[in-house]
CSV table of C-alpha atoms in Angstrom, one decimal:
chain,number,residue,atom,x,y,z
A,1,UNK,CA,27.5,25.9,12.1
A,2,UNK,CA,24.1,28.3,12.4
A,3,UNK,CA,20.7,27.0,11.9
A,4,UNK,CA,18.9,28.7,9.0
A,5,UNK,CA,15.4,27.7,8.9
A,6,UNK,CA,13.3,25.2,11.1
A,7,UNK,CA,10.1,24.3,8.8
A,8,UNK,CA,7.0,21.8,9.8
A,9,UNK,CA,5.6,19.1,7.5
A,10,UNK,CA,1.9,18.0,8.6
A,11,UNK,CA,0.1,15.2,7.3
A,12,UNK,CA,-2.8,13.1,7.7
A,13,UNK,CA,-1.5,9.3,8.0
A,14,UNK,CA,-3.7,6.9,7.0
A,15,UNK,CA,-5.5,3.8,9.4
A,16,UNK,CA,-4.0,0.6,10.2
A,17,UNK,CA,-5.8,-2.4,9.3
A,18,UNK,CA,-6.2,-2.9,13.1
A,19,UNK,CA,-5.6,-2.5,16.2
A,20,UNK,CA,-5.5,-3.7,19.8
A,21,UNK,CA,-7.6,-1.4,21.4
A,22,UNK,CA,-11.0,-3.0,20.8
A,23,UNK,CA,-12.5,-6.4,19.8
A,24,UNK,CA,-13.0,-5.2,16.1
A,25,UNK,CA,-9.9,-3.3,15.9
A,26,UNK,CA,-11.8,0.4,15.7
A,27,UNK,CA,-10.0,3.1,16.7
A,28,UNK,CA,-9.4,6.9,17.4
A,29,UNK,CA,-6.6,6.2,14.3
A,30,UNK,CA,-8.8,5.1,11.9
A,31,UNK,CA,-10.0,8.5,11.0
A,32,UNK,CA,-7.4,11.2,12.9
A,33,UNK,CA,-4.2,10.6,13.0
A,34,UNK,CA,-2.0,13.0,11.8
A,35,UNK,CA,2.2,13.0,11.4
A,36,UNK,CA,3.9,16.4,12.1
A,37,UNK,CA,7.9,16.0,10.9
A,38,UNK,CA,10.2,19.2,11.6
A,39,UNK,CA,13.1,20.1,9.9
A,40,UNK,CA,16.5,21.8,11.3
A,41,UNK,CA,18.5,23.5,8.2
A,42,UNK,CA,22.0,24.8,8.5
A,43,UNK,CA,24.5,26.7,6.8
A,44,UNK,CA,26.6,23.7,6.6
A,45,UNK,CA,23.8,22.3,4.4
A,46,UNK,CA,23.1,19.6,6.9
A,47,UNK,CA,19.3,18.8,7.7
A,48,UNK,CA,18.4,17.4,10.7
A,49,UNK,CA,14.6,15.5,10.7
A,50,UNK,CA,11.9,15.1,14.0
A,51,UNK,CA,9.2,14.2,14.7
A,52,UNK,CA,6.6,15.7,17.3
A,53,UNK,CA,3.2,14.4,18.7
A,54,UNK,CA,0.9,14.5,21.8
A,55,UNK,CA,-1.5,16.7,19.2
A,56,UNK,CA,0.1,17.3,16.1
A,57,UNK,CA,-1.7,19.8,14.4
A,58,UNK,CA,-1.6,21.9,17.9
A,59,UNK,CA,2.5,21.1,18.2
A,60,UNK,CA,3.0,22.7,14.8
A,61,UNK,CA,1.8,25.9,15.7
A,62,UNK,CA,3.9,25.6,18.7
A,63,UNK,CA,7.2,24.6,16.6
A,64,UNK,CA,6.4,27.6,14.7
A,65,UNK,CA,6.4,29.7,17.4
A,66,UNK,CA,9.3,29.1,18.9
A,67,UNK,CA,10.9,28.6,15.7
A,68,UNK,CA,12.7,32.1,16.0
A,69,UNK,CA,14.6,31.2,19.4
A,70,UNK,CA,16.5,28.9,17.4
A,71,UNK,CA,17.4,30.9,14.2
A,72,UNK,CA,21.1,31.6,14.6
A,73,UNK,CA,22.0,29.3,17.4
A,74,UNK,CA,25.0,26.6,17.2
A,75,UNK,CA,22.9,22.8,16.4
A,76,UNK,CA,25.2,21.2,18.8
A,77,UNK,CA,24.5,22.9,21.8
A,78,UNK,CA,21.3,20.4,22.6
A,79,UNK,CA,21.3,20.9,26.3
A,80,UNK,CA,21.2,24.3,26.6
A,81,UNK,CA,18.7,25.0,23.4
A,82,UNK,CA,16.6,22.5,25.4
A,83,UNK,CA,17.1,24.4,28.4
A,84,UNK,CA,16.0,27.6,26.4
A,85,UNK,CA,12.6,26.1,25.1
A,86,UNK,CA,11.6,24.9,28.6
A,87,UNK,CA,11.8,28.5,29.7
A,88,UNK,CA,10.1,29.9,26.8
A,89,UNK,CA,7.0,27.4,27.4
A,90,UNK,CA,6.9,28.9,31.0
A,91,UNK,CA,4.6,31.3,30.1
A,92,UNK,CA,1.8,28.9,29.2
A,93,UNK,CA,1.8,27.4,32.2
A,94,UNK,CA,2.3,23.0,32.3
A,95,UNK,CA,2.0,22.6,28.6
A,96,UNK,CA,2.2,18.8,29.0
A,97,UNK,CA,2.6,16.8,26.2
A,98,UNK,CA,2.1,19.5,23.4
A,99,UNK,CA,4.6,22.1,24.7
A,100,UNK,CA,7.3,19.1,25.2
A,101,UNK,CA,6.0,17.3,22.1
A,102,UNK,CA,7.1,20.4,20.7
A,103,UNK,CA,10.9,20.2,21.9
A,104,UNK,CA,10.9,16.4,20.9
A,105,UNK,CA,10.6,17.4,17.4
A,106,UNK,CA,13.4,19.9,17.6
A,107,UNK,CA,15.7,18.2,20.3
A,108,UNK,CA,15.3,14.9,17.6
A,109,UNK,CA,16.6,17.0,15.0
A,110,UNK,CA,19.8,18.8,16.7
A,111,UNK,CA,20.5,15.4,17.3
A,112,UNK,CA,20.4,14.0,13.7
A,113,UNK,CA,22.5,16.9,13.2
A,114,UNK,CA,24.9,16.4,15.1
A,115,UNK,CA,25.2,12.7,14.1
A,116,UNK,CA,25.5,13.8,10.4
A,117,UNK,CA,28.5,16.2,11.2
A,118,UNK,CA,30.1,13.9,13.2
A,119,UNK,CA,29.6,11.0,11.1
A,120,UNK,CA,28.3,8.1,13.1
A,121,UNK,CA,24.7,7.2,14.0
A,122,UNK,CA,22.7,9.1,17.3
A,123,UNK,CA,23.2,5.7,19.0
A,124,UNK,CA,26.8,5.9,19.2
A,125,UNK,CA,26.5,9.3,21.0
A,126,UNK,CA,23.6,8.3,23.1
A,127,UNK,CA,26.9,5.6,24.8
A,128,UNK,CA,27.7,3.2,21.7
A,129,UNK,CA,25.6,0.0,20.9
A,130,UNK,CA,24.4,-2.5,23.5
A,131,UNK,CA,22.8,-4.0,20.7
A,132,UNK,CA,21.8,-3.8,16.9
A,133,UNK,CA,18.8,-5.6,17.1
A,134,UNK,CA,15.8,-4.0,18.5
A,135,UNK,CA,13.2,-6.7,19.3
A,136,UNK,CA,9.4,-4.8,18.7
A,137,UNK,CA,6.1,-6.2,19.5
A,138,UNK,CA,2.6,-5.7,17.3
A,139,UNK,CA,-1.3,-5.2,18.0
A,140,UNK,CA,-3.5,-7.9,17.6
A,141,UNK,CA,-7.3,-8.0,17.5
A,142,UNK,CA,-8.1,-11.4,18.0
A,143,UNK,CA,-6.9,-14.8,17.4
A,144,UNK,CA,-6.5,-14.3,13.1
A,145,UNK,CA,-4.4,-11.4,13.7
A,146,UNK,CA,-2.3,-12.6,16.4
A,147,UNK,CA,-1.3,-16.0,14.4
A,148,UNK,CA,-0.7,-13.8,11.5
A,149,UNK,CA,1.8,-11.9,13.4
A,150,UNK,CA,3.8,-14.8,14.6
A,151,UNK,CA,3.7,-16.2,10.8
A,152,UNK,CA,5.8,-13.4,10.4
A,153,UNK,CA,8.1,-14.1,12.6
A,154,UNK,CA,6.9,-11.1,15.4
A,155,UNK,CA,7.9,-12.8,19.2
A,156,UNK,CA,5.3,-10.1,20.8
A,157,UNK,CA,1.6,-9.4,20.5
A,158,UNK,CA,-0.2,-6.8,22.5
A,159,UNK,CA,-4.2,-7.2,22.3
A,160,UNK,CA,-6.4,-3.9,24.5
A,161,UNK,CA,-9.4,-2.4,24.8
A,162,UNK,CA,-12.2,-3.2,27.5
A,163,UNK,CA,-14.9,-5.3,25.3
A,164,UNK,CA,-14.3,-9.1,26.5
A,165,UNK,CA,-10.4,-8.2,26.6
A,166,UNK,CA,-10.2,-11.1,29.2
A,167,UNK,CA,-11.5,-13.9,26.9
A,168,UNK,CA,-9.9,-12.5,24.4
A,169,UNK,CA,-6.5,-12.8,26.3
A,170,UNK,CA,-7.1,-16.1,27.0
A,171,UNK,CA,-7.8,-17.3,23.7
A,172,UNK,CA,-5.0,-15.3,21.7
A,173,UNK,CA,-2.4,-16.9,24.4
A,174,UNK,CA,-4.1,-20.6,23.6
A,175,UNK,CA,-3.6,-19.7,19.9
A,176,UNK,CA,0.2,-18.2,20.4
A,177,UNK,CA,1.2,-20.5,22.9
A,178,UNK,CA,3.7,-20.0,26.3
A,179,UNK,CA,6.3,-19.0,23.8
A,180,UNK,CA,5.4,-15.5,22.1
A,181,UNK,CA,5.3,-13.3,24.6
A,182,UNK,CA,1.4,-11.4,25.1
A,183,UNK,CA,0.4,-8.2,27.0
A,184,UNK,CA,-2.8,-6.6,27.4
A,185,UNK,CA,-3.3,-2.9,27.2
A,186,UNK,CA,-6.3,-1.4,29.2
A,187,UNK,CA,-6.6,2.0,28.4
A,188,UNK,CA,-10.0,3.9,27.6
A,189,UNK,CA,-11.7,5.0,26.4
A,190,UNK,CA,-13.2,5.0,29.2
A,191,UNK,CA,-10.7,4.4,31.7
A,192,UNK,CA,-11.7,2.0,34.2
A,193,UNK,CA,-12.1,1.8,38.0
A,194,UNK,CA,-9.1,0.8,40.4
A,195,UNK,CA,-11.6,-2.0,41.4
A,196,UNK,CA,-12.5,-3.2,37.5
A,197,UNK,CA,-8.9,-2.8,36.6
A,198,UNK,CA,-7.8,-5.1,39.8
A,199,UNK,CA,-10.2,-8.0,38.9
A,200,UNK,CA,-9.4,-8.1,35.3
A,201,UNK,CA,-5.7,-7.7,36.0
A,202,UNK,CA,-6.6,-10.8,38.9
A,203,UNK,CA,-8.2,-12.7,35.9
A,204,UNK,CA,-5.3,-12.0,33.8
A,205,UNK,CA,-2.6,-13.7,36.2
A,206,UNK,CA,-2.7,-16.8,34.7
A,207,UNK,CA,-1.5,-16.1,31.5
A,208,UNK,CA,1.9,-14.8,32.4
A,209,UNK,CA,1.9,-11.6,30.8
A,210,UNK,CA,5.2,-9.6,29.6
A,211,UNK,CA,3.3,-6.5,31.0
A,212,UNK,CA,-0.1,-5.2,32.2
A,213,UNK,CA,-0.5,-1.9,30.2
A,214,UNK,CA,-2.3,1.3,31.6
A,215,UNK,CA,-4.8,-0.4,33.8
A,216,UNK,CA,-6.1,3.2,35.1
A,217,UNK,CA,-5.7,6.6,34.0
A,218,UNK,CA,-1.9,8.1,34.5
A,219,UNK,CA,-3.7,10.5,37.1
A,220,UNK,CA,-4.9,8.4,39.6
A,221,UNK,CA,-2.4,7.4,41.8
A,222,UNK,CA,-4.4,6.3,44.4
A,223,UNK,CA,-5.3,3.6,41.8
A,224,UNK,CA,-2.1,2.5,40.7
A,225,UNK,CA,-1.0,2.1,43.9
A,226,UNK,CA,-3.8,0.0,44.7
A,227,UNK,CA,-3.2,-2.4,41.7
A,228,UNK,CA,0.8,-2.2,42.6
A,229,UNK,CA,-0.4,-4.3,46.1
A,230,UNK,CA,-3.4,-6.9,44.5
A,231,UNK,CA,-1.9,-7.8,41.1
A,232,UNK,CA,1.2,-10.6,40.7
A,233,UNK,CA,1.9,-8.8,37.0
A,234,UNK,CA,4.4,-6.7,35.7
A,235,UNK,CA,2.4,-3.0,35.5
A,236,UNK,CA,3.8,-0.3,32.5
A,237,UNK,CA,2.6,2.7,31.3
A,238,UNK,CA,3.7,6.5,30.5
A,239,UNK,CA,2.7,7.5,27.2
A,240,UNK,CA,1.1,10.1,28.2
A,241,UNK,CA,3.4,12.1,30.6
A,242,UNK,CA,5.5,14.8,29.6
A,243,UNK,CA,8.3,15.3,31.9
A,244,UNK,CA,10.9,13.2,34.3
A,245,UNK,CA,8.7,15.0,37.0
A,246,UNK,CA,5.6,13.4,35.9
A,247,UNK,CA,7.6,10.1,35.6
A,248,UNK,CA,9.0,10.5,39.6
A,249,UNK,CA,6.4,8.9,41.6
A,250,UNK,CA,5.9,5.9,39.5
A,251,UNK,CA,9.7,5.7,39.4
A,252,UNK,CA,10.3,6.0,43.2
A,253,UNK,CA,7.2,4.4,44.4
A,254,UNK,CA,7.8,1.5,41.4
A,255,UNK,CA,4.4,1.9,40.3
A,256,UNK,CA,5.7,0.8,37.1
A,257,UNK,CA,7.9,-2.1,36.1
A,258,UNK,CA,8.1,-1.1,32.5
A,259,UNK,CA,7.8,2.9,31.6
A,260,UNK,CA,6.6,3.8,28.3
A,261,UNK,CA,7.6,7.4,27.2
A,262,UNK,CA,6.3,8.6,23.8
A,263,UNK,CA,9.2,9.5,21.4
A,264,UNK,CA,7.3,12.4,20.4
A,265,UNK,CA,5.7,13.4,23.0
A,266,UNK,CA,8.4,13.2,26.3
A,267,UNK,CA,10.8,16.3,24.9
A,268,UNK,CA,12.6,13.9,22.4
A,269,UNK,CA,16.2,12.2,23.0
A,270,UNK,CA,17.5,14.2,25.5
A,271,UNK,CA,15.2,14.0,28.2
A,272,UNK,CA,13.7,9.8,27.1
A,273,UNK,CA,17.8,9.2,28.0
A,274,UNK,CA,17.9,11.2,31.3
A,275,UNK,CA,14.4,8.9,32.2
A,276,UNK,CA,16.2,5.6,31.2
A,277,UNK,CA,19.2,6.3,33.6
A,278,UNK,CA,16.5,7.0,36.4
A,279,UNK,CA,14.5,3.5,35.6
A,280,UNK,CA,17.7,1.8,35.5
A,281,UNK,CA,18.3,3.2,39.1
A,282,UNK,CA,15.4,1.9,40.3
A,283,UNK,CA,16.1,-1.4,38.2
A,284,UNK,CA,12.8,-0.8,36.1
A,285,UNK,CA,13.1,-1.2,32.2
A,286,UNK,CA,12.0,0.6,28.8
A,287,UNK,CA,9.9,0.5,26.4
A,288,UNK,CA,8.7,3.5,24.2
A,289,UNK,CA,5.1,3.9,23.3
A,290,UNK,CA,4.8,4.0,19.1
A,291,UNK,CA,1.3,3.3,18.9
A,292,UNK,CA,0.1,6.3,17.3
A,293,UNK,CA,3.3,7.4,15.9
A,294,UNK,CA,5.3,7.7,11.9
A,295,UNK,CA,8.4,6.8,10.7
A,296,UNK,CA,10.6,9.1,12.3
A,297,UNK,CA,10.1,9.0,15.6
A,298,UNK,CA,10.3,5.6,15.5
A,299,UNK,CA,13.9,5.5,14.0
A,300,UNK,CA,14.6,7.5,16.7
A,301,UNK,CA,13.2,5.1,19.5
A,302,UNK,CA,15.5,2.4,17.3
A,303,UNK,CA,18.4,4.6,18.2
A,304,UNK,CA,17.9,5.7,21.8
A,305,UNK,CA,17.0,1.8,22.7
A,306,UNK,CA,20.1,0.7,20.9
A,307,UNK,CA,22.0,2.4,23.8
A,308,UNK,CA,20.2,1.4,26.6
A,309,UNK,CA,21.1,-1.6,28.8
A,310,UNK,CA,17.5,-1.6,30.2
A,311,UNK,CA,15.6,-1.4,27.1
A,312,UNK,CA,13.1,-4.3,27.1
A,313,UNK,CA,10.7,-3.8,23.6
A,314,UNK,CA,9.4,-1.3,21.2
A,315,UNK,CA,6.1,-0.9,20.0
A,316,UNK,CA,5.0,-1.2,16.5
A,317,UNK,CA,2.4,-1.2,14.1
A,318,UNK,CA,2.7,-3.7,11.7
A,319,UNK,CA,0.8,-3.6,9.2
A,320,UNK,CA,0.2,-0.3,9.2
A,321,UNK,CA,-1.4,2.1,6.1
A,322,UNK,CA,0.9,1.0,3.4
A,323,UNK,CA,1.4,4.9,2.7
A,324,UNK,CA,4.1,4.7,5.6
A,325,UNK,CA,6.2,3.3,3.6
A,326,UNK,CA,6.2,6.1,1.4
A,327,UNK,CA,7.2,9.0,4.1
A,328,UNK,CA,10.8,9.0,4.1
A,329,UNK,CA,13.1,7.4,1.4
A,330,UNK,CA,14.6,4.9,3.5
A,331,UNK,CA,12.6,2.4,5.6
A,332,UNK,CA,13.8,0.6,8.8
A,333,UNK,CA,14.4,-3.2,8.4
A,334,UNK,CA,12.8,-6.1,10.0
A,335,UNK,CA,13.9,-9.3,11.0
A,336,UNK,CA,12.7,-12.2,12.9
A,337,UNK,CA,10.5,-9.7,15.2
A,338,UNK,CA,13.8,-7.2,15.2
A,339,UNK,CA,14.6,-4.1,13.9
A,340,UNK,CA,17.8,-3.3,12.4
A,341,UNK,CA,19.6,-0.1,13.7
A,342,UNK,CA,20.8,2.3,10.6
A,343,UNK,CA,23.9,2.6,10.0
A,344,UNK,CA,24.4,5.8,7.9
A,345,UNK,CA,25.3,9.2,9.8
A,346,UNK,CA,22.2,10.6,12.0
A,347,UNK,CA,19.1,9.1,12.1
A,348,UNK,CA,18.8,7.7,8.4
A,349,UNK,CA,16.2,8.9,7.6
A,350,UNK,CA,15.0,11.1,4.4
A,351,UNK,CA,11.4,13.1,4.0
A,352,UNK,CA,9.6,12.7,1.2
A,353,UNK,CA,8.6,16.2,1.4
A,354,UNK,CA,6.7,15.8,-1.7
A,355,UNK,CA,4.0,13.0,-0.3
A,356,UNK,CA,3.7,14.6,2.5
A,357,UNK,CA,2.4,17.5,1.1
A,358,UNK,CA,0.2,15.2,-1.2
A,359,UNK,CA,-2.1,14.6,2.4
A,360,UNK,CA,-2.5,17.1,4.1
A,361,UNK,CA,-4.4,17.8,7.4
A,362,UNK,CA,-8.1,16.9,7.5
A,363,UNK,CA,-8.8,16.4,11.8
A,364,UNK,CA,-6.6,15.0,14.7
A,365,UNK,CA,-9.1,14.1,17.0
A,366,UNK,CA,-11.4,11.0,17.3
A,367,UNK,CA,-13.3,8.7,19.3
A,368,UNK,CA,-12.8,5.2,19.6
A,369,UNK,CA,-15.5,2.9,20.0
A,370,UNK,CA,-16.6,0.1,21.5
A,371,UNK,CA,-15.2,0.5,25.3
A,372,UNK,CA,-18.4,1.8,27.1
A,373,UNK,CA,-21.0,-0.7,28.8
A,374,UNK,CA,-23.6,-1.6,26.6
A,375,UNK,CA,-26.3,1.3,25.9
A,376,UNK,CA,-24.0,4.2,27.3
A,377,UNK,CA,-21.7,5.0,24.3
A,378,UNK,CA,-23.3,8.4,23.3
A,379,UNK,CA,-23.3,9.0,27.1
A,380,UNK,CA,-18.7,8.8,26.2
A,381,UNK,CA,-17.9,8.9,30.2
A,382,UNK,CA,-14.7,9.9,30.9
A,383,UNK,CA,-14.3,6.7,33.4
A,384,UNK,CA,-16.9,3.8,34.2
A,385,UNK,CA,-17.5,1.1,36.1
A,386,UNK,CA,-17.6,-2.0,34.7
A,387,UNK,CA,-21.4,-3.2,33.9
A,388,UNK,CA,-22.9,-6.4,34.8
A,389,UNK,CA,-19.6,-6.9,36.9
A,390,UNK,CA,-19.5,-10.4,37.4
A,391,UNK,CA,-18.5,-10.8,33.9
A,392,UNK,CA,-15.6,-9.7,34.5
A,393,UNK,CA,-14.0,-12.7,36.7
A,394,UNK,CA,-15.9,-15.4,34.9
A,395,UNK,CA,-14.0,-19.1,35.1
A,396,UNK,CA,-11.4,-19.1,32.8
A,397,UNK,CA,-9.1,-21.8,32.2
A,398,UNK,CA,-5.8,-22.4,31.1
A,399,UNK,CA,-5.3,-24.6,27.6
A,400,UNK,CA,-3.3,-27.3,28.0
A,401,UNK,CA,0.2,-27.8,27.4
């Protein structure tokens, strides 16, 4: 078996009703997101289906290019073809999350190929099933869209952003009660201080979170480290690395409890498996970032986390735009905060080529608003201080049992 023809399919996804990231839900997605999907085609007639992201409309044009290193080349040979990308991308110097966002769309598909040739679903050559379940967790906003969530039947809720995110914490797990588990995602815009992000991660003890998400930027280790030693909550993060050497000191130092590769983003199947072996070695879990991802990618997260023994939850946007639905002809199914595995050959999943190509690309980059002290917005920092402070640690109390 020879692949053929790799070909991209770019489109402009729709926003979600809401998200975590601020008080009123407004976010970078409302207005540029954008889901590339690659195809692998063989002379066997199979088709294997990815998914790339970390900038989609810039990991197209790098699909493209190194689309003719793979014309020819046996689909099964993953390693190696992986192998062969890497070195290609040398030439560009680290090309982060685009350059291996790139090789997550085409490793994804060599594995869906595979799967379909073989018969049996990419789980069951990731190791076989520890489970068939995938428990998922969804963004709230406030207290409305949290209780909605539980209503239908989700276990998790995430709520984020920097605009009263304690208070809001505190009232969404008053709402929820001790039983769903809550997390709180801190990442910027802009990102905050190692000082800001201790006091709020200080104020957020209390509430027993399932994780504290991205409470500084993923380059400042001097910070994580610092919150590591003055906060009594599990830390995660990772969505935005690209490579198992960007993972190693958060791994070995255990700056992390819970890592958060992006399906798309972290050089696809291959590479989010050889990560999971080195957090289970260091008895840290999994949990793949989704946040800003389509259909496919998060099939394959289904897949790779059915394998694992130390997956822990996936992320999901539920709702999302109803045009999601509408991507690919099949659809994963829910249950009681769970996602059922597929059980067809590969992936499961099916393009509709057809609406994809009824939205195309308008823009892939945004702004969220909402994070920056008040008055400073059109000043967009890159990181800030929190202003006045002492809001920040004002009493909170617990509600009562």
């Amino acid at each position: 078996m020879k692949i053929t023809d790799i070909r991209c399919h770019l489109m402009q996804a729709g926003p979600p009703p809401h998200t975590g990231w601020s008080a009123t839900g407004t976010s970078a997605l409302a207005s540029s997101r954008n889901w590339l999907f690659v195809t692998v085609h063989t002379d066997a007639g199979l088709v294997g289906t990815g998914e790339g992201s970390g900038w989609p409309r810039v990991v197209a044009t790098a699909v493209d290019d190194l689309r003719h290193l793979l014309l020819g080349e046996d689909p099964s040979h993953i390693e190696r073809l992986g192998q062969k990308l890497r070195v290609a991308l040398m030439g560009h110097g680290q090309t982060g999350v685009v350059g291996m966002g790139a090789v997550a769309a085409l490793d994804t598909a060599l594995w869906d190929i595979k799967a379909q040739a073989l018969g049996t679903t990419v789980a069951n050559l990731l190791g076989g099933h520890t489970r068939t379940r995938i428990p998922y967790y969804t963004h709230a906003a406030d207290v409305t869209t949290a209780q909605a969530a539980v209503a239908r039947g989700v276990r998790a809720v995430k709520i984020g952003g920097l605009a009263q995110v304690v208070e809001r914490a505190f009232a969404v797990r008053a709402a929820i009660g001790p039983d769903i588990d809550l997390m709180v995602d801190l990442h910027g815009p802009p990102w905050l201080t190692a000082a800001d992000a201790v006091a709020i991660g200080r104020a957020l003890e209390p509430l027993n979170l399932l994780f504290l998400e991205e409470p500084v930027a993923p380059d400042n280790l001097d910070g994580w480290r610092r919150l590591r030693s003055s906060v009594a909550l599990p830390l995660a993060g990772g969505e935005r690395l690209a490579t198992l050497a960007d993972f190693r000191p958060f791994v070995e130092e255990r700056l992390l409890d819970v890592l958060q590769p992006d399906t798309g983003r972290f050089g696809g199947l291959t590479q989010m498996h050889k990560l999971a072996g080195m957090a289970e070695a260091h008895g840290l879990l999994m949990a793949p970032h989704s946040g800003s991802l389509g259909p496919v990618a998060e099939v394959a997260a289904v897949h790779l986390m059915a394998a694992l023994p130390n997956a822990l939850v996936l992320e999901r946007m539920d709702p999302d735009w109803p045009g999601r639905a509408q991507v690919t002809q099949t659809a994963l199914l829910a249950q009681a905060g769970h996602l059922l595995l597929p059980e067809g050959p590969g992936l499961g999943v099916r393009l509709d080529e057809g609406f994809i190509a009824g939205h195309p690309s308008q823009r892939n980059t945004g702004l969220a608003k909402g994070g920056w002290n008040a008055g400073t917005e059109d000043q967009t920092p890159h990181t800030q201080a929190r202003q006045p402070r002492a809001y920040i640690n004002r009493n909170q109390s617990l509600p009562d049992a």
